[in-house]
Tab-separated table of C-alpha atoms and ligand atoms in Angstrom:
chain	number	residue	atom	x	y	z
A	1	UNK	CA	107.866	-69.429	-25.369
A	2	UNK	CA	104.164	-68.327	-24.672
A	3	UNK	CA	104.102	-64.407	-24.157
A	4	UNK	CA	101.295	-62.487	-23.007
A	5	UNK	CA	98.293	-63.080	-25.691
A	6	UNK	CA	99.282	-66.902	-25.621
A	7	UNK	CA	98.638	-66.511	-21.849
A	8	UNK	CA	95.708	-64.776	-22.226
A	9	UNK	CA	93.901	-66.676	-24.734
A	10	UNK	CA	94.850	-69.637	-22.783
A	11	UNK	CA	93.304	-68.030	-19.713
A	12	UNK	CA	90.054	-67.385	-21.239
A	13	UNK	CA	89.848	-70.540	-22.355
A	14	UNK	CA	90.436	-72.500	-19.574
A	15	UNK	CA	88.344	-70.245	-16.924
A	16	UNK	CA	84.583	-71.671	-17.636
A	17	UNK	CA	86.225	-74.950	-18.097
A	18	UNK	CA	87.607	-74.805	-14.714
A	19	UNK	CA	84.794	-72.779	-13.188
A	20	UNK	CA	83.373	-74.398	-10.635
A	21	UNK	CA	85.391	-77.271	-10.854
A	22	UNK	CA	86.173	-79.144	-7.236
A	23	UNK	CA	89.553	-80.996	-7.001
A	24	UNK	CA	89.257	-84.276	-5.772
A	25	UNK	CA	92.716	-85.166	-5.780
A	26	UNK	CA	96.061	-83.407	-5.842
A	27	UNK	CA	98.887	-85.602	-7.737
A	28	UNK	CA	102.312	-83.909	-7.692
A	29	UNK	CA	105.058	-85.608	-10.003
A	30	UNK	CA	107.828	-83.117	-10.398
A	31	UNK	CA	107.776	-81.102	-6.852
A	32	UNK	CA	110.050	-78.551	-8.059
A	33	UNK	CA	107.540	-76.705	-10.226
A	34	UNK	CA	105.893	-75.897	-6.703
A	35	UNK	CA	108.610	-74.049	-5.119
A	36	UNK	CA	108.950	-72.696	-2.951
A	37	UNK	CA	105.978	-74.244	-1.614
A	38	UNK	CA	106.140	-77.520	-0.390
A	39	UNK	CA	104.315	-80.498	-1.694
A	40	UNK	CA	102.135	-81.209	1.679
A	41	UNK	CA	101.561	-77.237	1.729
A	42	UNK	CA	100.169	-77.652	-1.671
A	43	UNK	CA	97.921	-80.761	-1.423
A	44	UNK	CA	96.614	-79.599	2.351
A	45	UNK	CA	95.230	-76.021	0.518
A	46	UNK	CA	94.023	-77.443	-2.636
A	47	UNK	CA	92.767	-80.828	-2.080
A	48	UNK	CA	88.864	-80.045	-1.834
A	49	UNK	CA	89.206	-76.762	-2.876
A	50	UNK	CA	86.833	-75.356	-5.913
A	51	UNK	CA	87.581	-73.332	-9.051
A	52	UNK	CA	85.944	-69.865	-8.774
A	53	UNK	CA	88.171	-68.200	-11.093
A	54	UNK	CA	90.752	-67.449	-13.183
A	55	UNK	CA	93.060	-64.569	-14.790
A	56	UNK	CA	96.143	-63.183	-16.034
A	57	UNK	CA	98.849	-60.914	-14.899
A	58	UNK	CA	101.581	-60.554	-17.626
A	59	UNK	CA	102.533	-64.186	-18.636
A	60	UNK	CA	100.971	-65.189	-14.873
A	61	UNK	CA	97.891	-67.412	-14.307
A	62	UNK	CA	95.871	-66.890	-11.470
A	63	UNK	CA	93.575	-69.430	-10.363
A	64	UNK	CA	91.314	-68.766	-7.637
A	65	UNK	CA	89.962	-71.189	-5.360
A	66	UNK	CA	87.549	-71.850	-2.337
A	67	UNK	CA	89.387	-73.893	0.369
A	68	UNK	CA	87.336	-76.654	1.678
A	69	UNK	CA	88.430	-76.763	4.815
A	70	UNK	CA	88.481	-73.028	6.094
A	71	UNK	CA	86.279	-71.989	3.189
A	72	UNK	CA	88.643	-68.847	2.412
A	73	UNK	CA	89.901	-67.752	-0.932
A	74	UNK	CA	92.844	-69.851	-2.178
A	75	UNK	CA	95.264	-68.096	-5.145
A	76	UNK	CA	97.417	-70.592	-7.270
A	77	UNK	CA	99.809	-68.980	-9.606
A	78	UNK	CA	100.829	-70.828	-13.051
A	79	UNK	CA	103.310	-69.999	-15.230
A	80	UNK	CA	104.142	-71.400	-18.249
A	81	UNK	CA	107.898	-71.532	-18.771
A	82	UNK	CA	109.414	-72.209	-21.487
A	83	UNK	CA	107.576	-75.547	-22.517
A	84	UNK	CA	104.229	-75.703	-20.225
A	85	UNK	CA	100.795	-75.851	-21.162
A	86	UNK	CA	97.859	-76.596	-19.318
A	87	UNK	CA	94.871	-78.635	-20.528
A	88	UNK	CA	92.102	-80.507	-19.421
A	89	UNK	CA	91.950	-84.434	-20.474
A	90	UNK	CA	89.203	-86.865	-20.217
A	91	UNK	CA	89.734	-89.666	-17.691
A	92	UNK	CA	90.133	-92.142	-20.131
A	93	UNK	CA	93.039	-90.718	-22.115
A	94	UNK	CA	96.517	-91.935	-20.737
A	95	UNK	CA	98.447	-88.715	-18.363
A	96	UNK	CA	101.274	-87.384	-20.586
A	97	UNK	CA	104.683	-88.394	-19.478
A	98	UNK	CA	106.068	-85.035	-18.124
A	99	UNK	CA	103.019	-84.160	-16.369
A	100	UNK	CA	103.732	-82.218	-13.762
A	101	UNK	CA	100.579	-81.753	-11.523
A	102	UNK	CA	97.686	-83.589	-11.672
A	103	UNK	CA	94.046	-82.414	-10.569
A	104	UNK	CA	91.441	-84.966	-10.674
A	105	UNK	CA	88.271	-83.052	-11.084
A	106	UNK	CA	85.942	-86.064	-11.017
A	107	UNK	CA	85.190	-86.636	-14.815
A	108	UNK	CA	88.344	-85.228	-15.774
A	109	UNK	CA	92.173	-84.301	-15.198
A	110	UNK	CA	93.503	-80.756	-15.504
A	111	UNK	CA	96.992	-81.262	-16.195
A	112	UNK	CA	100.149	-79.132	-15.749
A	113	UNK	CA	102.382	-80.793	-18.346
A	114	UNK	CA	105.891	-79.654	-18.922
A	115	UNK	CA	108.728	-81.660	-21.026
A	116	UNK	CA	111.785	-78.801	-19.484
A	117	UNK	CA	110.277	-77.814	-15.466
A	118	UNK	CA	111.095	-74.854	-16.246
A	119	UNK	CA	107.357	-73.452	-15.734
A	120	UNK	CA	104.845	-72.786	-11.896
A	121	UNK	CA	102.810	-74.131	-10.324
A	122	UNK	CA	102.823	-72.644	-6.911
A	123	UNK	CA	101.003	-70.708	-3.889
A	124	UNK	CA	103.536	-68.547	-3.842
A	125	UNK	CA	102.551	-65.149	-5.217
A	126	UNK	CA	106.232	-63.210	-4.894
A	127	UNK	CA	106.200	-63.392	-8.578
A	128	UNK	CA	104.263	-60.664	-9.639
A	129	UNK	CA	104.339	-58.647	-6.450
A	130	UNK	CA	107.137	-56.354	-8.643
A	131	UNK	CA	105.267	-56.367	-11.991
A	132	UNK	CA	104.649	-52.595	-14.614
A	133	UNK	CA	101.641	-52.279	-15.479
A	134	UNK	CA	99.275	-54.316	-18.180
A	135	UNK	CA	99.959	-53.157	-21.902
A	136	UNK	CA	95.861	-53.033	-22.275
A	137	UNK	CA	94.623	-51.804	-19.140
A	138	UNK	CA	94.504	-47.795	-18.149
A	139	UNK	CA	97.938	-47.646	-15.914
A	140	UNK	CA	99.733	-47.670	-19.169
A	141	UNK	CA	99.615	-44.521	-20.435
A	142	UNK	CA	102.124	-42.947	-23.082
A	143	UNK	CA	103.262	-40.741	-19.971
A	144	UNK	CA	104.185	-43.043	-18.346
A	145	UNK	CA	106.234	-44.949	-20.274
A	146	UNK	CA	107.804	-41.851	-20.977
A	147	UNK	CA	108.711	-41.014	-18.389
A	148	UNK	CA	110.205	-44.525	-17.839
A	149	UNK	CA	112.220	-44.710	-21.133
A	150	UNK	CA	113.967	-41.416	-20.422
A	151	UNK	CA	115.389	-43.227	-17.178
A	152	UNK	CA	116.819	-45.608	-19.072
A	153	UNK	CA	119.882	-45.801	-21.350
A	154	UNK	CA	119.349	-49.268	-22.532
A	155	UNK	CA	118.590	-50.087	-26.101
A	156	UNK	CA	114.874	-49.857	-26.574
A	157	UNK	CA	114.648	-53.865	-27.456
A	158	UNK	CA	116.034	-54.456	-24.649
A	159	UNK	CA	114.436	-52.056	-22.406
A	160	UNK	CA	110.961	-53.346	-23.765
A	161	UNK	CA	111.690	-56.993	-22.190
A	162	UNK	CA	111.753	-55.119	-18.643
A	163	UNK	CA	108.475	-56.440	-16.940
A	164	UNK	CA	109.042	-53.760	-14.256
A	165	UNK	CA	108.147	-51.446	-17.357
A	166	UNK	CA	105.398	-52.912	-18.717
A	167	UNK	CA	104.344	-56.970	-18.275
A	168	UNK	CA	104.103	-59.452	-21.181
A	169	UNK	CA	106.155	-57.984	-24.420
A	170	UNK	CA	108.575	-60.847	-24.881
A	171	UNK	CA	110.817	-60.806	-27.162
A	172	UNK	CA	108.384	-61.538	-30.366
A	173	UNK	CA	106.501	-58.563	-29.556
A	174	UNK	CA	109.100	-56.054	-28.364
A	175	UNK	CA	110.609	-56.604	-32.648
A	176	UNK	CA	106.899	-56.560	-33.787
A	177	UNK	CA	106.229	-53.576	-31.599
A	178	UNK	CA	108.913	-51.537	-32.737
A	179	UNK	CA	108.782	-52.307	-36.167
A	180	UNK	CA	105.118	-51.043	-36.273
A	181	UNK	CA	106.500	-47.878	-34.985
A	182	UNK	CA	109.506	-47.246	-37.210
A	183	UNK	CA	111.957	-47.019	-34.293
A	184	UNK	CA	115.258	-48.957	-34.449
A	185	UNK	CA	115.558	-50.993	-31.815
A	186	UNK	CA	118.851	-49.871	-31.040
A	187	UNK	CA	117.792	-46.274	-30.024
A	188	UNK	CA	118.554	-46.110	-26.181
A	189	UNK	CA	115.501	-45.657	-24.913
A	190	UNK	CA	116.028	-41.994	-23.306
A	191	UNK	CA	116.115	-40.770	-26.897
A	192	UNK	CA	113.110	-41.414	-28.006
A	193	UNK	CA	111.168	-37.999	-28.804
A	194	UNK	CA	107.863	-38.151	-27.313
A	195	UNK	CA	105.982	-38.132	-30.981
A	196	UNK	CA	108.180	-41.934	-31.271
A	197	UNK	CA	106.686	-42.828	-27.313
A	198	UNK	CA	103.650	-42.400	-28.335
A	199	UNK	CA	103.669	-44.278	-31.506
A	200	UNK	CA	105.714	-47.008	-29.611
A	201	UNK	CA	102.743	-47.279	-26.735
A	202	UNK	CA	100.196	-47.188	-29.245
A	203	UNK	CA	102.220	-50.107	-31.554
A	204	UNK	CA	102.316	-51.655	-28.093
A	205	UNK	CA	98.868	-51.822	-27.767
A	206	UNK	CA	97.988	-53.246	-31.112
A	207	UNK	CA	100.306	-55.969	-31.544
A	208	UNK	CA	99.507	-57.158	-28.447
A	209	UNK	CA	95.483	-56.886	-29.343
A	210	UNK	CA	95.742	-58.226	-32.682
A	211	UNK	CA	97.647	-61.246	-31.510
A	212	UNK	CA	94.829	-61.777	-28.863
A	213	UNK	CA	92.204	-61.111	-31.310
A	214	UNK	CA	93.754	-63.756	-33.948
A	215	UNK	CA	95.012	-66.493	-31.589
A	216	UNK	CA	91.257	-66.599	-29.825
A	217	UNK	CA	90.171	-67.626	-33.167
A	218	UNK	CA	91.754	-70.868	-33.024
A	219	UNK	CA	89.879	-73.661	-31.470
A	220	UNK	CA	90.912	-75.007	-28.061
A	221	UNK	CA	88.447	-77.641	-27.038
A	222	UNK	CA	89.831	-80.725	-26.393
A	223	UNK	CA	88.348	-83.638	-28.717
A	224	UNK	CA	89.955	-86.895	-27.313
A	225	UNK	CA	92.185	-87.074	-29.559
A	226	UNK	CA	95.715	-87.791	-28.430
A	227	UNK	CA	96.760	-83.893	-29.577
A	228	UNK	CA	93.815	-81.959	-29.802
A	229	UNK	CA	92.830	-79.491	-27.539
A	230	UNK	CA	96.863	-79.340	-26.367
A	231	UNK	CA	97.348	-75.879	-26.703
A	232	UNK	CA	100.562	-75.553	-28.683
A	233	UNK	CA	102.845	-73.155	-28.245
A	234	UNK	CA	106.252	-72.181	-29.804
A	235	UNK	CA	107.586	-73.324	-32.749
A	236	UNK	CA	108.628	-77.046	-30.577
A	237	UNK	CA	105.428	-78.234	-31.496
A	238	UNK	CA	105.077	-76.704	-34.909
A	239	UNK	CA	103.540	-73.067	-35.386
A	240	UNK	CA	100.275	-72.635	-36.085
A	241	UNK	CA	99.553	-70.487	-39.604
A	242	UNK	CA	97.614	-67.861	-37.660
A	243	UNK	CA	100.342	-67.246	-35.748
A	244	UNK	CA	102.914	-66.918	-38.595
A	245	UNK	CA	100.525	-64.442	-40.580
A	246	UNK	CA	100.748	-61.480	-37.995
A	247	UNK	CA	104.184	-61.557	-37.740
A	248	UNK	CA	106.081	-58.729	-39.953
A	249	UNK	CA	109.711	-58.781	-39.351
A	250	UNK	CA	109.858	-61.544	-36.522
A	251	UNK	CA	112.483	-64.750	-37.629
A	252	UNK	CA	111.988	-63.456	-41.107
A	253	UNK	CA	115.763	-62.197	-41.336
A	254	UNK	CA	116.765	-62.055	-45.389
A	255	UNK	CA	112.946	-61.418	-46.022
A	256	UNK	CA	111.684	-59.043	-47.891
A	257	UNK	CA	110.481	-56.056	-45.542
A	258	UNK	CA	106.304	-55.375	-45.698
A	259	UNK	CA	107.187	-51.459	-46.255
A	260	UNK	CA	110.146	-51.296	-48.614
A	261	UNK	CA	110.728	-54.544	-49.849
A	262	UNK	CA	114.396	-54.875	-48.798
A	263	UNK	CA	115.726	-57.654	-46.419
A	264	UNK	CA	114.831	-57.911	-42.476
A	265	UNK	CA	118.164	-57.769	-40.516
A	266	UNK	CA	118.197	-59.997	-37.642
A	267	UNK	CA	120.821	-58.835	-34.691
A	268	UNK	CA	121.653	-60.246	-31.051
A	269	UNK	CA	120.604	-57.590	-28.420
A	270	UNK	CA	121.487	-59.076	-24.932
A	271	UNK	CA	121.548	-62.355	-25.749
A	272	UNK	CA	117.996	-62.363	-27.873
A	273	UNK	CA	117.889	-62.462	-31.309
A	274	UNK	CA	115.917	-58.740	-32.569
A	275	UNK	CA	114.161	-58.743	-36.469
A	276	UNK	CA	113.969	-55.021	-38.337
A	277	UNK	CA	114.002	-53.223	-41.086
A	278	UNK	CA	117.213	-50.484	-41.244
A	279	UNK	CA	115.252	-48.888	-43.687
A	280	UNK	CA	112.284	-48.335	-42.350
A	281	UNK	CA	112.954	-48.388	-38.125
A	282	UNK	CA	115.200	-45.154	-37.924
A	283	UNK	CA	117.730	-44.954	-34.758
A	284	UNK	CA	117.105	-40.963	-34.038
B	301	ZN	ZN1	111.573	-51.650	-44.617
């Protein structure tokens, strides 16, 4: 499941490809990954309309457009899902069999592809009208989630999933996170000290950057080859070794721990599997 750098990288990848970019035609193959806007709703605002940019809000994709026809700014939210990607294809290579939408940009196809449905592709923006704020940008300040966590009496795993806390730590980074920080992810979160917040935030921060920083490393451009340029995501489609590397305690249970050598312990924390280290991620 893609989580926030995923989305990101994806994002700046795709935005000069799309930039610019005027759809000629709008094909729709699996309506329900619009809803709740309809399928005439969809191709009357985008059909015509131009790319003018494009950017993320937690594991969002925002795509702006020009409409043709009243020449006003058009915003199509994207989501990935569980099994989505999005990727441009030449016009000669054959459209995947659980594409979802189709653009036809002319030279090219910018596909929505996803194998479960689970995933957006919609003008409706309801989705993130409720989100926290970014992990990277100012908003998110060790105060603040301070004063958040001592709200809350859930386990701090858990708590870290919350996108009304902060947007984008799924469930790889919320272990990762906390792992960098020494805190046990069972701590409710109104127990951490404010020395722990801080560390958390700042561990936060990092994971998050470092998986940006490595994952925009890996090449993206699509070849015409029948899988390059797919951006992969998950372990579905087989992991990519950068993506393994930065992981420390995540689906390494029975591991040896980077700190102390003895084994990660992996536990179920509403209904998600969590990775630590007993040793090393203390629970006061
Ligand atoms: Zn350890």
């Amino acid at each position: 499941m893609p989580e926030l750098p995923e989305v990101e990288i994806l994002a700046r990848h795709l935005r000069p490809l799309l930039h610019g970019k005027t759809i000629r035609g709008v094909s729709v193959r699996r309506a329900k990954v619009l809803r709740p806007t309809s399928q005439r709703e969809f191709q009357k605002a985008l059909t015509g309309a131009k790319f003018t940019d494009l950017s993320r809000r937690g594991k969002y994709l925002l795509f702006e457009l020009r409409s043709k026809t009243s020449g006003k700014p058009v915003t199509l939210l994207g989501h990935l899902g569980m099994t989505g990607r999005m990727f441009l294809a030449k016009k000669n290579e054959s459209i995947p069999k659980h594409a979802a939408v189709v653009f036809d940009l002319g030279r090219e196809y910018f596909i929505y592809e996803d194998t479960r449905y689970f995933g957006r592709l919609t003008l409706d923006l309801s989705a993130i009208e409720k989100l926290g704020p970014e992990p990277l940008d100012k908003s998110f300040s060790p105060e603040i989630l301070a004063r958040e966590l001592k709200r809350s009496r859930q386990a701090i795993k858990v708590k870290l999933l919350d996108q009304s806390l902060v947007v984008g730590v799924g469930n790889i980074y919320a272990s990762e996170a906390l792992f960098r920080a020494r805190i046990s992810p069972k701590l409710a979160a109104n127990k951490l000290t404010l020395a722990q917040t801080k560390k958390l935030w700042r561990a936060i921060r990092d994971v998050l950057a470092a998986a940006i920083a490595g994952g925009s490393t890996v090449q993206l451009n699509f070849t015409g080859g029948k899988s390059d340029g797919l951006f992969y995501f998950g372990r579905a489609h087989g992991t990519p070794d950068y993506y393994e590397e930065r992981l420390r305690v995540y689906d390494r249970a029975g591991k040896p721990c980077f700190h102390c050598r003895r084994p990660v312990k992996r536990i179920v924390q509403a209904a998600r599997s969590t990775f630590y280290c007993p040793h090393c991620q203390i629970s006061r």
